[in-house]
Amino acid sequence: MLGRLYGLGVGPGDPELITVKAARILQESPVIAFPKKRDGHNSYAYYIVDTYIDQKEKEMLGLIFPMTKDPEELNQKWSQSVEQIWEKLAAGKNVAFVTEGDPLLFSTFIFMMNLMRDRHPEAVIEIVPGITSMGGAAARLGIPLADGEDHVAIIPACDDYDKMKKAINDHDCIIFIKVAKVKDLMLQVLKDLNLLDRAYVVTKVTSEDEIIWKTNELAGVELEYLSLMVVRK
């Protein structure tokens, strides 16, 4: 009998924001898979779930997903990771693949799921939704993401001034992810739209390392990758 692959959303950072179902599956699954950038480097999701598991009783399967755009290297690592998980499933072991936030929202698990279905269509996959960093940021800031007939967008920030400006103009609330590398451009867009006082940046939301930034505090700051911007008009 094949094991079951769980795409397990473990929330934005605070271990108490894991769902009851996710906590149960973590305890019941013999294999815990987690993404990492390289050997010796554990993922953010790994640290979130550490409270819930006894690593001496689990197979901890660290899967390398390098931060590169080299298609050959990416294909090699992704293929290797899928086959590592499939080996456990074929042996009848359930595998909980943990991912911060939700498994189907800008998650490493999406590509994993699609590749697994393509290569091993007999695999049984179950998704366990998780609290997103967007929801976590709204709660920490006390800012509603949507009310009434508001239009909301979740957009990867990019180095395109006109595109970012249009996104803000077209929506009542915008959550920009991957904002770290284009912080200065985003601040310029907000300044030109006279919205600097309507935006915040949150790093590692709800975790012990959370930082909330007002836009006037961001000059010269080098943001971490796990940072997002909330703009509420």
mmCIF file of C-alpha atoms in Angstrom:
data_model
loop_
_atom_site.group_PDB
_atom_site.id
_atom_site.type_symbol
_atom_site.label_atom_id
_atom_site.label_comp_id
_atom_site.label_asym_id
_atom_site.label_seq_id
_atom_site.Cartn_x
_atom_site.Cartn_y
_atom_site.Cartn_z
ATOM 1 C CA MET A 1 0.000 0.000 0.000
ATOM 2 C CA LEU A 2 1.311 3.421 -0.942
ATOM 3 C CA GLY A 3 1.937 6.053 1.647
ATOM 4 C CA ARG A 4 0.151 9.409 1.454
ATOM 5 C CA LEU A 5 1.893 12.690 0.617
ATOM 6 C CA TYR A 6 0.628 15.650 2.635
ATOM 7 C CA GLY A 7 1.180 19.215 1.497
ATOM 8 C CA LEU A 8 1.150 20.659 4.996
ATOM 9 C CA GLY A 9 0.655 24.392 5.520
ATOM 10 C CA VAL A 10 2.249 25.336 8.838
ATOM 11 C CA GLY A 11 1.374 29.018 8.998
ATOM 12 C CA PRO A 12 3.356 32.250 8.803
ATOM 13 C CA GLY A 13 5.806 31.816 11.671
ATOM 14 C CA ASP A 14 4.222 31.491 15.091
ATOM 15 C CA PRO A 15 4.092 27.745 15.926
ATOM 16 C CA GLU A 16 0.739 28.308 17.660
ATOM 17 C CA LEU A 17 -0.750 29.252 14.278
ATOM 18 C CA ILE A 18 -0.518 25.669 13.026
ATOM 19 C CA THR A 19 -3.947 24.088 12.615
ATOM 20 C CA VAL A 20 -5.059 21.204 14.820
ATOM 21 C CA LYS A 21 -5.117 18.966 11.737
ATOM 22 C CA ALA A 22 -1.578 19.909 10.729
ATOM 23 C CA ALA A 23 -0.307 19.206 14.247
ATOM 24 C CA ARG A 24 -1.967 15.777 14.205
ATOM 25 C CA ILE A 25 -0.512 14.843 10.830
ATOM 26 C CA LEU A 26 2.946 15.945 11.944
ATOM 27 C CA GLN A 27 2.721 13.605 14.908
ATOM 28 C CA GLU A 28 1.347 10.694 12.884
ATOM 29 C CA SER A 29 3.604 10.906 9.808
ATOM 30 C CA PRO A 30 6.844 8.913 10.001
ATOM 31 C CA VAL A 31 8.588 11.121 7.427
ATOM 32 C CA ILE A 32 8.815 14.923 7.628
ATOM 33 C CA ALA A 33 10.032 16.509 4.380
ATOM 34 C CA PHE A 34 11.111 20.119 4.269
ATOM 35 C CA PRO A 35 12.687 22.353 1.621
ATOM 36 C CA LYS A 36 16.100 23.921 2.105
ATOM 37 C CA LYS A 37 18.412 26.033 -0.022
ATOM 38 C CA ARG A 38 21.536 23.933 0.538
ATOM 39 C CA ASP A 39 23.086 21.287 2.774
ATOM 40 C CA GLY A 40 23.349 22.308 6.407
ATOM 41 C CA HIS A 41 20.628 24.948 6.001
ATOM 42 C CA ASN A 42 17.176 24.224 7.430
ATOM 43 C CA SER A 43 14.077 25.964 6.138
ATOM 44 C CA TYR A 44 11.793 28.435 7.874
ATOM 45 C CA ALA A 45 9.037 25.800 7.889
ATOM 46 C CA TYR A 46 11.408 23.385 9.637
ATOM 47 C CA TYR A 47 11.794 25.749 12.584
ATOM 48 C CA ILE A 48 8.038 26.326 12.798
ATOM 49 C CA VAL A 49 7.253 22.619 13.206
ATOM 50 C CA ASP A 50 10.195 21.726 15.428
ATOM 51 C CA THR A 51 8.022 22.208 18.526
ATOM 52 C CA TYR A 52 5.605 19.495 17.398
ATOM 53 C CA ILE A 53 7.931 16.627 16.571
ATOM 54 C CA ASP A 54 10.548 14.448 18.198
ATOM 55 C CA GLN A 55 13.244 14.191 15.558
ATOM 56 C CA LYS A 56 14.524 10.953 17.099
ATOM 57 C CA GLU A 57 11.216 9.338 16.136
ATOM 58 C CA LYS A 58 11.006 10.788 12.612
ATOM 59 C CA GLU A 59 12.801 10.509 9.313
ATOM 60 C CA MET A 60 13.752 14.123 8.601
ATOM 61 C CA LEU A 61 14.002 14.464 4.827
ATOM 62 C CA GLY A 62 15.682 17.716 3.853
ATOM 63 C CA LEU A 63 15.169 18.442 0.151
ATOM 64 C CA ILE A 64 17.432 20.931 -1.589
ATOM 65 C CA PHE A 65 15.694 23.531 -3.746
ATOM 66 C CA PRO A 66 18.485 25.922 -4.770
ATOM 67 C CA MET A 67 17.864 29.629 -5.242
ATOM 68 C CA THR A 68 18.942 29.668 -8.875
ATOM 69 C CA LYS A 69 17.457 30.290 -12.306
ATOM 70 C CA ASP A 70 19.654 27.694 -13.991
ATOM 71 C CA PRO A 71 17.048 25.341 -15.546
ATOM 72 C CA GLU A 72 19.417 22.363 -15.685
ATOM 73 C CA GLU A 73 20.321 22.603 -12.005
ATOM 74 C CA LEU A 74 16.707 23.213 -10.989
ATOM 75 C CA ASN A 75 15.453 20.236 -12.987
ATOM 76 C CA GLN A 76 18.094 17.979 -11.467
ATOM 77 C CA LYS A 77 17.305 18.989 -7.877
ATOM 78 C CA TRP A 78 13.534 18.895 -8.343
ATOM 79 C CA SER A 79 13.711 15.464 -9.954
ATOM 80 C CA GLN A 80 15.904 14.204 -7.164
ATOM 81 C CA SER A 81 13.517 15.529 -4.506
ATOM 82 C CA VAL A 82 10.454 13.967 -6.127
ATOM 83 C CA GLU A 83 12.158 10.573 -6.323
ATOM 84 C CA GLN A 84 13.311 10.819 -2.698
ATOM 85 C CA ILE A 85 9.723 11.354 -1.596
ATOM 86 C CA TRP A 86 8.402 8.683 -3.953
ATOM 87 C CA GLU A 87 10.822 6.158 -2.447
ATOM 88 C CA LYS A 88 9.209 6.744 0.967
ATOM 89 C CA LEU A 89 5.669 6.599 -0.435
ATOM 90 C CA ALA A 90 6.381 3.395 -2.323
ATOM 91 C CA ALA A 91 7.586 1.883 0.955
ATOM 92 C CA GLY A 92 4.164 2.606 2.465
ATOM 93 C CA LYS A 93 5.262 5.600 4.553
ATOM 94 C CA ASN A 94 3.224 8.790 4.846
ATOM 95 C CA VAL A 95 5.236 11.937 4.134
ATOM 96 C CA ALA A 96 4.360 15.374 5.501
ATOM 97 C CA PHE A 97 5.921 18.028 3.280
ATOM 98 C CA VAL A 98 5.892 21.172 5.409
ATOM 99 C CA THR A 99 5.684 24.629 3.919
ATOM 100 C CA GLU A 100 5.207 28.009 5.551
ATOM 101 C CA GLY A 101 1.901 29.693 4.873
ATOM 102 C CA ASP A 102 -0.428 27.730 2.612
ATOM 103 C CA PRO A 103 0.713 24.915 0.270
ATOM 104 C CA LEU A 104 -1.148 26.315 -2.729
ATOM 105 C CA LEU A 105 -0.184 29.969 -2.454
ATOM 106 C CA PHE A 106 3.267 30.835 -3.857
ATOM 107 C CA SER A 107 4.613 27.648 -2.318
ATOM 108 C CA THR A 108 7.464 25.273 -3.122
ATOM 109 C CA PHE A 109 4.955 22.468 -2.758
ATOM 110 C CA ILE A 110 3.047 23.468 -5.910
ATOM 111 C CA PHE A 111 5.850 22.426 -8.252
ATOM 112 C CA MET A 112 6.511 19.341 -6.138
ATOM 113 C CA MET A 113 2.848 18.311 -6.392
ATOM 114 C CA ASN A 114 2.684 18.857 -10.149
ATOM 115 C CA LEU A 115 5.893 16.955 -10.828
ATOM 116 C CA MET A 116 4.836 14.094 -8.568
ATOM 117 C CA ARG A 117 1.487 13.807 -10.380
ATOM 118 C CA ASP A 118 3.259 13.836 -13.710
ATOM 119 C CA ARG A 119 5.839 11.184 -12.838
ATOM 120 C CA HIS A 120 3.865 9.092 -10.384
ATOM 121 C CA PRO A 121 0.148 9.599 -11.107
ATOM 122 C CA GLU A 122 -0.739 6.847 -8.648
ATOM 123 C CA ALA A 123 0.573 8.946 -5.747
ATOM 124 C CA VAL A 124 -2.068 9.931 -3.174
ATOM 125 C CA ILE A 125 -1.741 13.613 -2.314
ATOM 126 C CA GLU A 126 -3.680 15.539 0.321
ATOM 127 C CA ILE A 127 -3.496 19.293 0.906
ATOM 128 C CA VAL A 128 -3.816 20.725 4.400
ATOM 129 C CA PRO A 129 -4.341 24.498 4.164
ATOM 130 C CA GLY A 130 -2.466 26.867 6.402
ATOM 131 C CA ILE A 131 -2.713 30.443 7.668
ATOM 132 C CA THR A 132 -0.969 32.750 5.207
ATOM 133 C CA SER A 133 1.569 35.465 5.863
ATOM 134 C CA MET A 134 -0.977 37.886 4.377
ATOM 135 C CA GLY A 135 -3.506 36.970 7.053
ATOM 136 C CA GLY A 136 -0.804 37.108 9.688
ATOM 137 C CA ALA A 137 0.289 40.575 8.567
ATOM 138 C CA ALA A 138 -3.279 41.902 8.551
ATOM 139 C CA ALA A 139 -3.782 40.621 12.095
ATOM 140 C CA ARG A 140 -0.521 42.084 13.392
ATOM 141 C CA LEU A 141 -1.135 45.452 11.724
ATOM 142 C CA GLY A 142 -4.831 45.590 12.595
ATOM 143 C CA ILE A 143 -5.596 46.420 8.963
ATOM 144 C CA PRO A 144 -8.561 44.777 7.162
ATOM 145 C CA LEU A 145 -7.562 43.247 3.852
ATOM 146 C CA ALA A 146 -11.086 43.514 2.462
ATOM 147 C CA ASP A 147 -14.384 45.037 3.485
ATOM 148 C CA GLY A 148 -17.624 45.358 1.572
ATOM 149 C CA GLU A 149 -16.849 45.491 -2.144
ATOM 150 C CA ASP A 150 -13.112 46.136 -1.802
ATOM 151 C CA HIS A 151 -10.802 44.721 -4.439
ATOM 152 C CA VAL A 152 -7.732 42.923 -3.069
ATOM 153 C CA ALA A 153 -4.591 41.729 -4.858
ATOM 154 C CA ILE A 154 -1.611 39.575 -3.914
ATOM 155 C CA ILE A 155 1.219 40.495 -6.264
ATOM 156 C CA PRO A 156 4.917 39.577 -6.477
ATOM 157 C CA ALA A 157 6.745 42.897 -6.443
ATOM 158 C CA CYS A 158 8.949 43.467 -9.490
ATOM 159 C CA ASP A 159 11.276 46.053 -10.976
ATOM 160 C CA ASP A 160 8.586 47.691 -13.122
ATOM 161 C CA TYR A 161 7.467 51.113 -11.913
ATOM 162 C CA ASP A 162 4.391 51.397 -14.160
ATOM 163 C CA LYS A 163 3.186 47.883 -13.341
ATOM 164 C CA MET A 164 3.502 48.426 -9.582
ATOM 165 C CA LYS A 165 1.787 51.818 -9.812
ATOM 166 C CA LYS A 166 -1.102 50.334 -11.798
ATOM 167 C CA ALA A 167 -1.503 47.516 -9.261
ATOM 168 C CA ILE A 168 -1.926 50.058 -6.476
ATOM 169 C CA ASN A 169 -4.268 52.254 -8.494
ATOM 170 C CA ASP A 170 -6.471 49.293 -9.478
ATOM 171 C CA HIS A 171 -7.048 47.855 -5.990
ATOM 172 C CA ASP A 172 -8.142 48.967 -2.544
ATOM 173 C CA CYS A 173 -5.638 46.742 -0.761
ATOM 174 C CA ILE A 174 -2.491 45.198 -2.188
ATOM 175 C CA ILE A 175 -0.121 42.715 -0.586
ATOM 176 C CA PHE A 176 3.241 42.751 -2.326
ATOM 177 C CA ILE A 177 5.399 39.697 -1.708
ATOM 178 C CA LYS A 178 9.090 39.362 -2.648
ATOM 179 C CA VAL A 179 9.442 43.058 -1.919
ATOM 180 C CA ALA A 180 12.994 42.982 -0.535
ATOM 181 C CA LYS A 181 14.861 43.328 -3.842
ATOM 182 C CA VAL A 182 12.705 46.214 -5.137
ATOM 183 C CA LYS A 183 12.140 48.090 -1.891
ATOM 184 C CA ASP A 184 13.464 51.426 -3.182
ATOM 185 C CA LEU A 185 11.308 51.309 -6.309
ATOM 186 C CA MET A 186 8.221 50.502 -4.226
ATOM 187 C CA LEU A 187 8.925 53.408 -1.906
ATOM 188 C CA GLN A 188 9.217 55.715 -4.906
ATOM 189 C CA VAL A 189 5.876 54.514 -6.272
ATOM 190 C CA LEU A 190 4.213 55.098 -2.904
ATOM 191 C CA LYS A 191 5.755 58.545 -2.625
ATOM 192 C CA ASP A 192 4.536 59.542 -6.090
ATOM 193 C CA LEU A 193 1.030 58.322 -5.214
ATOM 194 C CA ASN A 194 1.123 60.102 -1.848
ATOM 195 C CA LEU A 195 0.557 56.783 -0.067
ATOM 196 C CA LEU A 196 3.663 56.448 2.098
ATOM 197 C CA ASP A 197 1.526 56.674 5.214
ATOM 198 C CA ARG A 198 -0.759 53.898 3.950
ATOM 199 C CA ALA A 199 1.841 51.149 3.683
ATOM 200 C CA TYR A 200 3.801 48.871 6.004
ATOM 201 C CA VAL A 201 6.440 46.206 5.540
ATOM 202 C CA VAL A 202 6.511 43.125 7.786
ATOM 203 C CA THR A 203 9.405 40.685 8.013
ATOM 204 C CA LYS A 204 8.907 37.110 9.309
ATOM 205 C CA VAL A 205 5.404 37.968 10.449
ATOM 206 C CA THR A 206 4.145 36.446 13.752
ATOM 207 C CA SER A 207 7.506 34.791 14.475
ATOM 208 C CA GLU A 208 9.904 35.663 17.302
ATOM 209 C CA ASP A 209 11.982 37.529 14.704
ATOM 210 C CA GLU A 210 9.103 39.625 13.379
ATOM 211 C CA ILE A 211 9.862 43.236 12.458
ATOM 212 C CA ILE A 212 7.214 45.773 11.447
ATOM 213 C CA TRP A 213 8.491 48.706 9.443
ATOM 214 C CA LYS A 214 6.829 52.023 8.674
ATOM 215 C CA THR A 215 7.851 53.324 5.284
ATOM 216 C CA ASN A 216 9.773 56.250 6.786
ATOM 217 C CA GLU A 217 11.996 53.718 8.605
ATOM 218 C CA LEU A 218 13.107 51.822 5.521
ATOM 219 C CA ALA A 219 15.778 54.110 4.082
ATOM 220 C CA GLY A 220 19.038 52.161 3.951
ATOM 221 C CA VAL A 221 17.443 48.989 5.363
ATOM 222 C CA GLU A 222 18.300 45.706 3.657
ATOM 223 C CA LEU A 223 15.164 43.613 3.977
ATOM 224 C CA GLU A 224 15.168 39.837 4.415
ATOM 225 C CA TYR A 225 13.571 37.642 1.764
ATOM 226 C CA LEU A 226 10.563 36.816 3.975
ATOM 227 C CA SER A 227 9.218 40.369 3.860
ATOM 228 C CA LEU A 228 5.951 41.619 2.458
ATOM 229 C CA MET A 229 4.330 45.023 2.014
ATOM 230 C CA VAL A 230 0.710 45.832 2.762
ATOM 231 C CA VAL A 231 -0.768 48.896 1.049
ATOM 232 C CA ARG A 232 -4.277 49.840 2.226
ATOM 233 C CA LYS A 233 -5.818 52.870 0.552
#
